[in-house]
mmCIF file of C-alpha atoms and ligand atoms in Angstrom:
data_model
loop_
_atom_site.group_PDB
_atom_site.id
_atom_site.type_symbol
_atom_site.label_atom_id
_atom_site.label_comp_id
_atom_site.label_asym_id
_atom_site.label_seq_id
_atom_site.Cartn_x
_atom_site.Cartn_y
_atom_site.Cartn_z
ATOM 1 C CA MET A 102 0.100 0.050 0.045
ATOM 2 C CA SER A 103 1.373 3.341 -0.999
ATOM 3 C CA ALA A 104 1.739 5.870 1.832
ATOM 4 C CA TYR A 105 0.201 9.355 1.276
ATOM 5 C CA ILE A 106 1.973 12.801 1.375
ATOM 6 C CA THR A 107 0.068 16.203 1.804
ATOM 7 C CA VAL A 108 1.375 19.269 0.272
ATOM 8 C CA ALA A 109 0.252 22.869 1.422
ATOM 9 C CA THR A 110 -0.751 25.132 -1.472
ATOM 10 C CA PRO A 111 -1.927 28.913 -1.221
ATOM 11 C CA MET A 112 -5.042 27.825 -3.693
ATOM 12 C CA ILE A 113 -7.953 28.682 -1.784
ATOM 13 C CA ASP A 114 -10.701 29.167 -3.960
ATOM 14 C CA ARG A 115 -12.578 25.871 -4.818
ATOM 15 C CA ASP A 116 -14.198 27.279 -8.322
ATOM 16 C CA LEU A 117 -10.633 28.364 -9.486
ATOM 17 C CA LEU A 118 -9.082 25.017 -8.441
ATOM 18 C CA LEU A 119 -11.691 23.030 -10.313
ATOM 19 C CA GLN A 120 -11.050 25.475 -13.497
ATOM 20 C CA ALA A 121 -7.182 24.862 -12.926
ATOM 21 C CA LEU A 122 -7.766 21.132 -12.976
ATOM 22 C CA ALA A 123 -9.766 21.137 -15.873
ATOM 23 C CA ASP A 124 -6.853 23.072 -17.364
ATOM 24 C CA VAL A 125 -4.547 20.291 -16.929
ATOM 25 C CA GLY A 126 -6.794 17.649 -18.130
ATOM 26 C CA PHE A 127 -9.052 16.974 -15.156
ATOM 27 C CA GLY A 128 -12.304 18.343 -16.043
ATOM 28 C CA GLU A 129 -15.937 17.655 -14.925
ATOM 29 C CA GLY A 130 -16.643 14.221 -14.996
ATOM 30 C CA ARG A 131 -13.351 13.126 -13.630
ATOM 31 C CA ILE A 132 -13.527 15.238 -10.435
ATOM 32 C CA VAL A 133 -15.521 14.488 -7.455
ATOM 33 C CA VAL A 134 -16.433 17.539 -5.411
ATOM 34 C CA SER A 135 -17.777 17.387 -1.877
ATOM 35 C CA ASP A 136 -18.337 19.847 1.062
ATOM 36 C CA GLU A 137 -17.859 16.994 3.383
ATOM 37 C CA PRO A 138 -14.396 15.514 2.893
ATOM 38 C CA LEU A 139 -14.750 11.838 1.415
ATOM 39 C CA PRO A 140 -12.219 9.103 1.716
ATOM 40 C CA LEU A 141 -9.795 8.461 -0.784
ATOM 41 C CA VAL A 142 -9.558 5.040 -2.521
ATOM 42 C CA GLY A 143 -6.533 3.114 -3.105
ATOM 43 C CA TYR A 144 -5.305 1.365 -6.385
ATOM 44 C CA GLU A 145 -6.760 -1.874 -5.001
ATOM 45 C CA GLY A 146 -10.152 -0.529 -4.486
ATOM 46 C CA SER A 147 -9.996 0.074 -0.530
ATOM 47 C CA GLN A 148 -10.817 3.235 1.202
ATOM 48 C CA ARG A 149 -8.002 4.982 2.680
ATOM 49 C CA ALA A 150 -7.802 6.876 6.108
ATOM 50 C CA GLN A 151 -7.138 10.309 3.991
ATOM 51 C CA VAL A 152 -10.077 12.461 3.032
ATOM 52 C CA ALA A 153 -10.388 15.221 0.507
ATOM 53 C CA ASN A 154 -12.991 17.628 -0.874
ATOM 54 C CA VAL A 155 -11.850 17.508 -4.530
ATOM 55 C CA ILE A 156 -10.866 14.172 -5.755
ATOM 56 C CA VAL A 157 -9.438 13.143 -8.987
ATOM 57 C CA ARG A 158 -10.336 9.314 -9.259
ATOM 58 C CA ARG A 159 -7.557 6.870 -9.733
ATOM 59 C CA GLN A 160 -8.839 5.540 -12.993
ATOM 60 C CA TYR A 161 -8.248 9.033 -14.711
ATOM 61 C CA LEU A 162 -4.588 9.053 -13.295
ATOM 62 C CA SER A 163 -3.181 5.811 -14.497
ATOM 63 C CA ALA A 164 -3.827 2.084 -14.280
ATOM 64 C CA ALA A 165 -2.053 1.517 -10.821
ATOM 65 C CA SER A 166 -2.938 4.885 -9.427
ATOM 66 C CA ASN A 167 -4.579 5.932 -6.105
ATOM 67 C CA ASP A 168 -7.122 8.445 -5.653
ATOM 68 C CA LEU A 169 -5.505 12.239 -5.515
ATOM 69 C CA GLY A 170 -7.199 14.737 -3.671
ATOM 70 C CA PHE A 171 -7.317 18.327 -2.317
ATOM 71 C CA ILE A 172 -8.514 18.753 1.173
ATOM 72 C CA SER A 173 -9.604 22.406 2.103
ATOM 73 C CA THR A 174 -7.957 24.204 5.212
ATOM 74 C CA PRO A 175 -8.395 27.928 6.236
ATOM 75 C CA THR A 176 -4.998 28.536 4.627
ATOM 76 C CA GLY A 177 -5.447 26.917 1.321
ATOM 77 C CA TYR A 178 -6.225 23.462 -0.317
ATOM 78 C CA ARG A 179 -3.584 20.737 0.437
ATOM 79 C CA LEU A 180 -2.715 18.230 -2.256
ATOM 80 C CA ILE A 181 -3.122 14.668 -0.971
ATOM 81 C CA VAL A 182 -0.980 12.444 -3.307
ATOM 82 C CA SER A 183 0.349 8.681 -2.836
ATOM 83 C CA ASP A 184 3.983 8.023 -3.104
ATOM 84 C CA TYR A 185 3.173 5.986 -6.268
ATOM 85 C CA ASP A 186 1.671 8.970 -8.021
ATOM 86 C CA ARG A 187 4.189 11.530 -6.669
ATOM 87 C CA PRO A 188 6.467 11.514 -9.725
ATOM 88 C CA ARG A 189 3.741 12.200 -12.197
ATOM 89 C CA PHE A 190 1.456 14.311 -9.817
ATOM 90 C CA GLY A 191 3.874 15.762 -7.357
ATOM 91 C CA ALA A 192 5.581 19.199 -7.106
ATOM 92 C CA THR A 193 6.002 19.666 -10.935
ATOM 93 C CA TRP A 194 2.462 19.046 -11.581
ATOM 94 C CA LEU A 195 1.356 21.206 -8.819
ATOM 95 C CA VAL A 196 3.311 23.997 -10.195
ATOM 96 C CA GLN A 197 1.213 23.607 -13.442
ATOM 97 C CA VAL A 198 -1.915 23.647 -11.386
ATOM 98 C CA SER A 199 -0.908 26.575 -9.566
ATOM 99 C CA GLU A 200 0.026 28.612 -12.637
ATOM 100 C CA ARG A 201 -3.452 27.591 -14.277
ATOM 101 C CA TYR A 202 -4.998 28.789 -10.996
ATOM 102 C CA ARG A 203 -3.195 32.099 -10.997
ATOM 103 C CA ALA A 204 -4.275 32.605 -14.681
ATOM 104 C CA ARG A 205 -7.785 31.653 -13.860
ATOM 105 C CA GLU A 206 -7.491 33.980 -10.702
ATOM 106 C CA ALA A 207 -6.279 37.017 -12.964
ATOM 107 C CA GLU A 208 -9.184 36.503 -15.529
ATOM 108 C CA ARG A 209 -11.760 36.509 -12.877
ATOM 109 C CA ASP A 210 -10.353 39.547 -11.158
ATOM 110 C CA ALA A 211 -10.376 41.174 -14.655
ATOM 111 C CA ARG A 212 -13.734 40.191 -15.006
ATOM 112 C CA LEU A 213 -14.942 41.405 -11.835
ATOM 113 C CA ARG A 214 -13.230 44.840 -12.354
ATOM 114 C CA ALA A 215 -14.868 44.947 -15.793
ATOM 115 C CA GLU A 216 -18.303 44.258 -14.271
ATOM 116 C CA GLU A 217 -17.749 46.881 -11.394
ATOM 117 C CA LEU A 218 -16.709 49.330 -14.024
ATOM 118 C CA GLU A 219 -19.838 48.683 -15.998
ATOM 119 C CA ARG A 220 -21.870 48.973 -13.058
ATOM 120 C CA GLU A 221 -20.318 52.182 -12.196
ATOM 121 C CA ARG A 222 -21.002 53.386 -15.948
ATOM 122 C CA GLU A 223 -24.478 52.317 -15.732
ATOM 123 C CA ARG A 224 -24.997 54.178 -12.202
ATOM 124 C CA LYS A 225 -23.415 57.463 -13.743
ATOM 125 C CA ARG A 226 -25.834 56.941 -16.864
ATOM 126 C CA GLN A 227 -28.904 56.876 -14.620
ATOM 127 C CA LEU A 228 -27.567 59.791 -12.549
ATOM 128 C CA VAL A 229 -27.213 62.066 -15.766
ATOM 129 C CA GLU A 230 -30.479 60.794 -17.022
ATOM 130 C CA ALA A 231 -32.314 61.563 -13.606
ATOM 131 C CA GLN A 232 -30.757 65.079 -13.691
ATOM 132 C CA ARG A 233 -31.876 65.541 -17.512
ATOM 133 C CA SER A 234 -35.264 64.517 -16.817
ATOM 134 C CA ALA A 235 -35.569 66.678 -13.711
ATOM 135 C CA ILE A 236 -34.165 69.857 -15.433
ATOM 136 C CA GLU A 237 -36.237 69.065 -18.601
ATOM 137 C CA ALA A 238 -39.482 68.568 -16.585
ATOM 138 C CA LYS A 239 -39.030 71.662 -14.679
ATOM 139 C CA ALA A 240 -37.846 73.722 -17.761
ATOM 140 C CA LYS A 241 -40.920 72.850 -19.510
ATOM 141 C CA ARG A 242 -43.162 73.594 -16.732
ATOM 142 C CA LEU A 243 -41.594 77.246 -16.574
ATOM 143 C CA GLY A 244 -42.475 77.378 -20.157
ATOM 144 C CA TYR A 245 -39.080 77.017 -21.805
ATOM 145 C CA SER A 246 -38.501 75.089 -24.935
ATOM 146 C CA VAL A 247 -35.858 72.357 -24.369
ATOM 147 C CA THR A 248 -33.259 71.039 -26.789
ATOM 148 C CA VAL A 249 -31.500 68.031 -25.435
ATOM 149 C CA GLU A 250 -28.201 67.212 -27.147
ATOM 150 C CA ARG A 251 -25.808 64.293 -26.377
ATOM 151 C CA ASN A 252 -22.407 64.183 -27.134
ATOM 152 C CA GLN A 253 -20.912 60.728 -26.003
ATOM 153 C CA GLU A 254 -21.826 60.623 -22.346
ATOM 154 C CA LYS A 255 -22.353 64.311 -22.014
ATOM 155 C CA VAL A 256 -25.578 66.087 -22.173
ATOM 156 C CA ARG A 257 -26.540 69.523 -23.011
ATOM 157 C CA LEU A 258 -29.875 71.084 -22.469
ATOM 158 C CA VAL A 259 -30.414 74.356 -24.138
ATOM 159 C CA LEU A 260 -33.345 76.458 -22.523
ATOM 160 C CA VAL A 261 -35.009 78.957 -24.774
ATOM 161 C CA ARG A 262 -37.979 80.914 -23.739
ATOM 162 C CA ARG A 263 -39.343 83.444 -26.317
ATOM 163 C CA THR A 264 -40.701 86.729 -24.741
ATOM 164 C CA TYR A 265 -42.191 88.117 -27.814
ATOM 165 C CA MET B 1172 1.877 85.961 -31.065
ATOM 166 C CA SER B 1173 2.587 86.859 -27.551
ATOM 167 C CA GLY B 1174 3.670 84.279 -25.266
ATOM 168 C CA ARG B 1175 1.914 85.945 -22.294
ATOM 169 C CA PHE B 1176 -0.312 83.944 -20.129
ATOM 170 C CA ILE B 1177 -4.262 84.406 -19.570
ATOM 171 C CA ASN B 1178 -5.384 83.374 -16.221
ATOM 172 C CA ILE B 1179 -8.645 81.331 -16.992
ATOM 173 C CA ALA B 1180 -11.346 80.096 -14.485
ATOM 174 C CA ARG B 1181 -12.888 77.879 -17.248
ATOM 175 C CA TRP B 1182 -14.167 77.410 -20.534
ATOM 176 C CA ILE B 1183 -16.629 75.320 -22.569
ATOM 177 C CA SER B 1184 -16.313 74.461 -26.054
ATOM 178 C CA ARG B 1185 -19.912 75.315 -27.246
ATOM 179 C CA SER B 1186 -22.660 77.197 -25.862
ATOM 180 C CA ARG B 1187 -25.863 78.841 -27.307
ATOM 181 C CA ALA B 1188 -26.477 80.880 -24.347
ATOM 182 C CA ASN B 1189 -23.634 83.255 -24.515
ATOM 183 C CA GLY B 1190 -24.319 85.225 -27.715
ATOM 184 C CA PRO B 1191 -25.622 84.440 -31.099
ATOM 185 C CA GLY B 1192 -25.014 80.820 -32.447
ATOM 186 C CA GLU B 1193 -22.676 78.142 -31.078
ATOM 187 C CA ARG B 1194 -19.929 79.807 -29.040
ATOM 188 C CA PHE B 1195 -16.535 78.806 -27.299
ATOM 189 C CA VAL B 1196 -16.891 80.692 -23.839
ATOM 190 C CA LEU B 1197 -14.075 81.541 -21.799
ATOM 191 C CA TRP B 1198 -14.340 82.657 -18.233
ATOM 192 C CA VAL B 1199 -11.315 84.437 -17.158
ATOM 193 C CA GLN B 1200 -9.975 84.364 -13.606
ATOM 194 C CA GLY B 1201 -9.763 87.702 -11.610
ATOM 195 C CA CYS B 1202 -12.097 90.597 -11.057
ATOM 196 C CA GLY B 1203 -11.865 93.239 -8.774
ATOM 197 C CA LEU B 1204 -15.583 94.812 -9.078
ATOM 198 C CA ALA B 1205 -17.272 92.733 -6.393
ATOM 199 C CA CYS B 1206 -20.729 93.047 -7.520
ATOM 200 C CA GLU B 1207 -23.048 91.861 -4.733
ATOM 201 C CA GLY B 1208 -24.920 88.748 -5.884
ATOM 202 C CA CYS B 1209 -22.305 88.034 -8.505
ATOM 203 C CA TRP B 1210 -22.962 84.693 -10.178
ATOM 204 C CA ASN B 1211 -19.342 83.824 -10.288
ATOM 205 C CA PRO B 1212 -17.655 84.871 -7.147
ATOM 206 C CA ASP B 1213 -14.999 82.146 -7.647
ATOM 207 C CA THR B 1214 -13.594 84.136 -10.361
ATOM 208 C CA TRP B 1215 -13.000 87.082 -8.153
ATOM 209 C CA SER B 1216 -9.242 86.009 -6.990
ATOM 210 C CA PHE B 1217 -6.214 87.122 -9.039
ATOM 211 C CA ALA B 1218 -4.391 84.233 -7.984
ATOM 212 C CA PRO B 1219 -3.270 82.008 -10.762
ATOM 213 C CA ARG B 1220 -5.694 79.278 -11.785
ATOM 214 C CA GLN B 1221 -5.292 77.998 -15.142
ATOM 215 C CA LEU B 1222 -2.652 79.733 -17.107
ATOM 216 C CA LEU B 1223 -2.665 79.459 -20.867
ATOM 217 C CA THR B 1224 -0.827 81.001 -23.611
ATOM 218 C CA PRO B 1225 -3.034 82.527 -26.348
ATOM 219 C CA ASP B 1226 -1.686 79.713 -28.633
ATOM 220 C CA GLN B 1227 -2.857 76.956 -26.099
ATOM 221 C CA LEU B 1228 -6.280 78.431 -25.895
ATOM 222 C CA LEU B 1229 -6.481 78.839 -29.540
ATOM 223 C CA ARG B 1230 -5.972 75.135 -30.109
ATOM 224 C CA GLU B 1231 -9.078 74.517 -27.648
ATOM 225 C CA VAL B 1232 -11.236 77.148 -30.033
ATOM 226 C CA ASP B 1233 -10.102 75.007 -32.805
ATOM 227 C CA ARG B 1234 -10.819 71.807 -31.562
ATOM 228 C CA ALA B 1235 -14.117 72.918 -30.565
ATOM 229 C CA GLY B 1236 -14.781 73.379 -34.514
ATOM 230 C CA GLY B 1237 -18.146 74.641 -36.278
ATOM 231 C CA ILE B 1238 -18.420 77.610 -33.853
ATOM 232 C CA GLU B 1239 -19.904 81.081 -34.842
ATOM 233 C CA GLY B 1240 -17.443 82.649 -32.382
ATOM 234 C CA ILE B 1241 -16.146 83.051 -28.817
ATOM 235 C CA THR B 1242 -17.433 84.836 -25.694
ATOM 236 C CA LEU B 1243 -15.245 86.211 -23.244
ATOM 237 C CA SER B 1244 -16.755 86.386 -19.868
ATOM 238 C CA GLY B 1245 -15.372 86.080 -16.197
ATOM 239 C CA GLY B 1246 -13.802 87.349 -14.125
ATOM 240 C CA GLU B 1247 -13.179 90.579 -15.672
ATOM 241 C CA PRO B 1248 -11.955 90.366 -19.289
ATOM 242 C CA PHE B 1249 -10.482 93.941 -19.440
ATOM 243 C CA THR B 1250 -8.252 93.420 -16.492
ATOM 244 C CA GLN B 1251 -6.357 90.829 -18.791
ATOM 245 C CA ALA B 1252 -7.021 92.997 -21.972
ATOM 246 C CA GLU B 1253 -3.059 92.895 -22.761
ATOM 247 C CA ALA B 1254 -2.946 89.058 -22.818
ATOM 248 C CA LEU B 1255 -6.258 88.586 -24.301
ATOM 249 C CA VAL B 1256 -5.750 90.954 -27.437
ATOM 250 C CA PRO B 1257 -3.300 88.494 -29.456
ATOM 251 C CA PHE B 1258 -5.745 85.781 -28.647
ATOM 252 C CA VAL B 1259 -8.648 87.526 -29.946
ATOM 253 C CA GLU B 1260 -6.926 88.799 -33.021
ATOM 254 C CA SER B 1261 -6.090 85.076 -33.934
ATOM 255 C CA VAL B 1262 -9.687 84.283 -33.304
ATOM 256 C CA ARG B 1263 -11.057 87.131 -35.597
ATOM 257 C CA SER B 1264 -8.482 86.050 -38.131
ATOM 258 C CA ARG B 1265 -10.403 82.708 -38.308
ATOM 259 C CA GLY B 1266 -13.683 84.862 -39.157
ATOM 260 C CA LEU B 1267 -15.067 83.984 -35.785
ATOM 261 C CA SER B 1268 -16.996 86.675 -33.870
ATOM 262 C CA VAL B 1269 -16.452 88.095 -30.500
ATOM 263 C CA LEU B 1270 -18.706 89.150 -27.599
ATOM 264 C CA VAL B 1271 -17.505 90.313 -24.287
ATOM 265 C CA PHE B 1272 -19.050 90.645 -21.012
ATOM 266 C CA THR B 1273 -17.609 93.197 -18.788
ATOM 267 C CA GLY B 1274 -18.590 94.681 -15.402
ATOM 268 C CA PHE B 1275 -17.139 97.992 -16.416
ATOM 269 C CA GLU B 1276 -19.439 100.534 -18.212
ATOM 270 C CA ARG B 1277 -18.309 101.305 -21.732
ATOM 271 C CA ALA B 1278 -17.100 104.783 -20.602
ATOM 272 C CA GLU B 1279 -14.795 103.414 -18.279
ATOM 273 C CA LEU B 1280 -12.983 101.477 -20.952
ATOM 274 C CA ARG B 1281 -10.746 104.335 -22.040
ATOM 275 C CA SER B 1282 -7.265 102.797 -21.666
ATOM 276 C CA ARG B 1283 -5.175 101.914 -24.755
ATOM 277 C CA VAL B 1284 -5.185 98.555 -24.286
ATOM 278 C CA ALA B 1285 -9.032 98.474 -23.534
ATOM 279 C CA SER B 1286 -9.401 100.166 -26.776
ATOM 280 C CA ARG B 1287 -7.613 97.533 -28.772
ATOM 281 C CA LEU B 1288 -9.696 94.739 -27.280
ATOM 282 C CA LEU B 1289 -13.069 96.766 -27.967
ATOM 283 C CA ALA B 1290 -11.869 97.239 -31.635
ATOM 284 C CA LEU B 1291 -11.833 93.305 -31.787
ATOM 285 C CA THR B 1292 -15.266 93.291 -30.188
ATOM 286 C CA ASP B 1293 -18.524 92.755 -32.166
ATOM 287 C CA VAL B 1294 -20.820 92.698 -29.129
ATOM 288 C CA LEU B 1295 -20.153 94.264 -25.527
ATOM 289 C CA VAL B 1296 -22.554 93.759 -22.716
ATOM 290 C CA ALA B 1297 -21.247 96.061 -20.190
ATOM 291 C CA GLY B 1298 -22.080 96.982 -16.531
ATOM 292 C CA ARG B 1299 -21.917 96.024 -13.132
ATOM 293 C CA TYR B 1300 -24.358 93.317 -12.099
ATOM 294 C CA ASP B 1301 -27.175 94.820 -9.719
ATOM 295 C CA HIS B 1302 -28.811 92.385 -7.852
ATOM 296 C CA THR B 1303 -31.686 94.676 -7.148
ATOM 297 C CA GLN B 1304 -32.500 95.203 -10.901
ATOM 298 C CA VAL B 1305 -32.296 91.522 -11.970
ATOM 299 C CA ALA B 1306 -33.117 91.132 -15.738
ATOM 300 C CA LYS B 1307 -35.727 88.545 -16.311
ATOM 301 C CA GLY B 1308 -36.118 87.292 -19.953
ATOM 302 C CA LEU B 1309 -33.663 90.073 -21.261
ATOM 303 C CA ARG B 1310 -31.360 88.316 -23.779
ATOM 304 C CA LEU B 1311 -27.767 88.252 -22.244
ATOM 305 C CA LEU B 1312 -28.152 90.754 -19.520
ATOM 306 C CA GLY B 1313 -28.007 89.740 -15.910
ATOM 307 C CA SER B 1314 -29.443 93.102 -14.547
ATOM 308 C CA GLN B 1315 -31.463 95.756 -16.250
ATOM 309 C CA ASN B 1316 -28.804 98.505 -15.801
ATOM 310 C CA GLN B 1317 -26.460 96.625 -17.980
ATOM 311 C CA ARG B 1318 -26.196 97.603 -21.982
ATOM 312 C CA ILE B 1319 -25.579 95.796 -25.069
ATOM 313 C CA HIS B 1320 -23.434 97.675 -27.514
ATOM 314 C CA PHE B 1321 -23.194 96.435 -31.183
ATOM 315 C CA LEU B 1322 -19.697 97.494 -31.953
ATOM 316 C CA SER B 1323 -19.283 96.280 -35.473
ATOM 317 C CA GLY B 1324 -21.735 95.914 -38.316
ATOM 318 C CA ARG B 1325 -21.829 92.063 -37.714
ATOM 319 C CA TYR B 1326 -24.605 91.625 -35.339
ATOM 320 C CA GLY B 1327 -27.928 93.610 -34.659
ATOM 321 C CA PRO B 1328 -30.495 92.978 -31.546
ATOM 322 C CA GLU B 1329 -32.271 90.609 -33.872
ATOM 323 C CA ASP B 1330 -29.243 88.396 -33.793
ATOM 324 C CA LEU B 1331 -30.066 87.747 -30.107
ATOM 325 C CA ASP B 1332 -33.658 86.291 -30.590
ATOM 326 C CA ASP B 1333 -32.345 82.982 -30.697
ATOM 327 C CA VAL B 1334 -30.073 82.958 -27.749
ATOM 328 C CA ALA B 1335 -30.734 80.413 -25.332
ATOM 329 C CA ARG B 1336 -31.655 81.934 -21.912
ATOM 330 C CA CYS B 1337 -29.635 79.273 -20.200
ATOM 331 C CA GLU B 1338 -27.910 75.863 -20.711
ATOM 332 C CA ALA B 1339 -27.333 72.865 -18.611
ATOM 333 C CA HIS B 1340 -24.401 70.847 -19.229
ATOM 334 C CA ILE B 1341 -24.528 67.313 -17.474
ATOM 335 C CA ALA B 1342 -21.114 65.678 -17.444
ATOM 336 C CA PRO B 1343 -20.542 62.066 -17.354
ATOM 337 C CA ASP B 1344 -20.356 62.005 -13.728
ATOM 338 C CA GLY B 1345 -23.775 63.740 -13.433
ATOM 339 C CA VAL B 1346 -22.405 67.280 -12.028
ATOM 340 C CA VAL B 1347 -24.471 70.107 -13.766
ATOM 341 C CA THR B 1348 -23.042 73.186 -14.845
ATOM 342 C CA TRP B 1349 -25.346 75.970 -15.746
ATOM 343 C CA THR B 1350 -24.474 78.914 -18.179
ATOM 344 C CA GLY B 1351 -26.228 82.083 -19.451
ATOM 345 C CA PHE B 1352 -28.824 83.221 -17.033
ATOM 346 C CA PRO B 1353 -30.267 80.208 -15.035
ATOM 347 C CA GLY B 1354 -31.112 82.242 -12.209
ATOM 348 C CA GLU B 1355 -34.910 82.678 -12.775
ATOM 349 C CA PHE B 1356 -34.862 78.900 -13.700
ATOM 350 C CA VAL B 1357 -32.666 77.803 -10.980
ATOM 351 C CA ASN B 1358 -34.447 79.705 -8.233
ATOM 352 C CA GLU B 1359 -38.057 79.515 -9.029
HETATM 353 S S1 LIG C 2624 -18.138 92.116 -12.978
HETATM 354 FE FE1 LIG C 2624 -19.022 90.287 -13.174
HETATM 355 S S2 LIG C 2624 -17.523 88.881 -12.304
HETATM 356 FE FE2 LIG C 2624 -17.027 90.854 -11.500
HETATM 357 S S3 LIG C 2624 -18.150 90.957 -9.753
HETATM 358 FE FE3 LIG C 2624 -19.645 91.866 -11.111
HETATM 359 S S4 LIG C 2624 -20.774 90.428 -12.017
HETATM 360 FE FE4 LIG C 2624 -18.942 89.245 -10.938
#
């Protein structure tokens, strides 16, 4: 029976970890995800003492592999890998996964920033529209004729009132 | 052209509330007349605010494009007449018209340099702002004591018919800047 070792990682976000694993060939269907840690299964089919929240089942690793898993901890996921699988799924592989994790993290952050910017833009658009409609309504009430002109995100209201 | 700086409070590239047609409007910085109820007290200080050379300012005018002329307001344009003359000369050489708001009476503008600026001016709106005589609905006038002088043959009273009473410019961040004479509108 192969012994397991654990390796601490700074990867803390489950979705990003799953995306990173998918990027290195372990996509949906090859992974078991559970909030409650589940036991890993050894190459001969028996449950091991080690548990993990994200598990790559052994049949997707190689013929004689044991399950490989990631257990969630407050400081990040820990990789749990058997001695047998360590040459292929040890430090070098973990570097690949971590790189993909960081790339996915950067993508997500850029997306969140873009969404935040868009929300901010929309908030300003609504503010400009609120100002426009308030001024326009008041101007009309006071008898002005109003021309509204837009130049990109700027708005100009020209208020004319003929007195003759 | 002189490289002398013009002290500027702000400008807008296009306005239809500051004279005939679309106009580039420049508010100069600095006015010693201290009219009670002045709409632009932030333009009183003579401390440098934005210093631009006539050439730099001219580039802004050129960028505005499709305008009928420029309007000088303030602050008090005639206290910076020396620096403004070369700028206004270049503006006129482009076929643009010139309208000037001043707090001085016409008769007070007797200096050599004031005369040079007057010679380049098509329309002069002159006189202190008197808050006891607010001009409601009079084109280009803040108070009834002020006078409009048509100094060149380019414009007459009928050219002011289409001048907007006021204009609201809403910036992308929602800040509203009024120009023209919004008092009646804003206060009612
Ligand atoms: S002259 Fe114009 S800028 Fe100067 S105080 Fe009077 S109203 Fe204000």
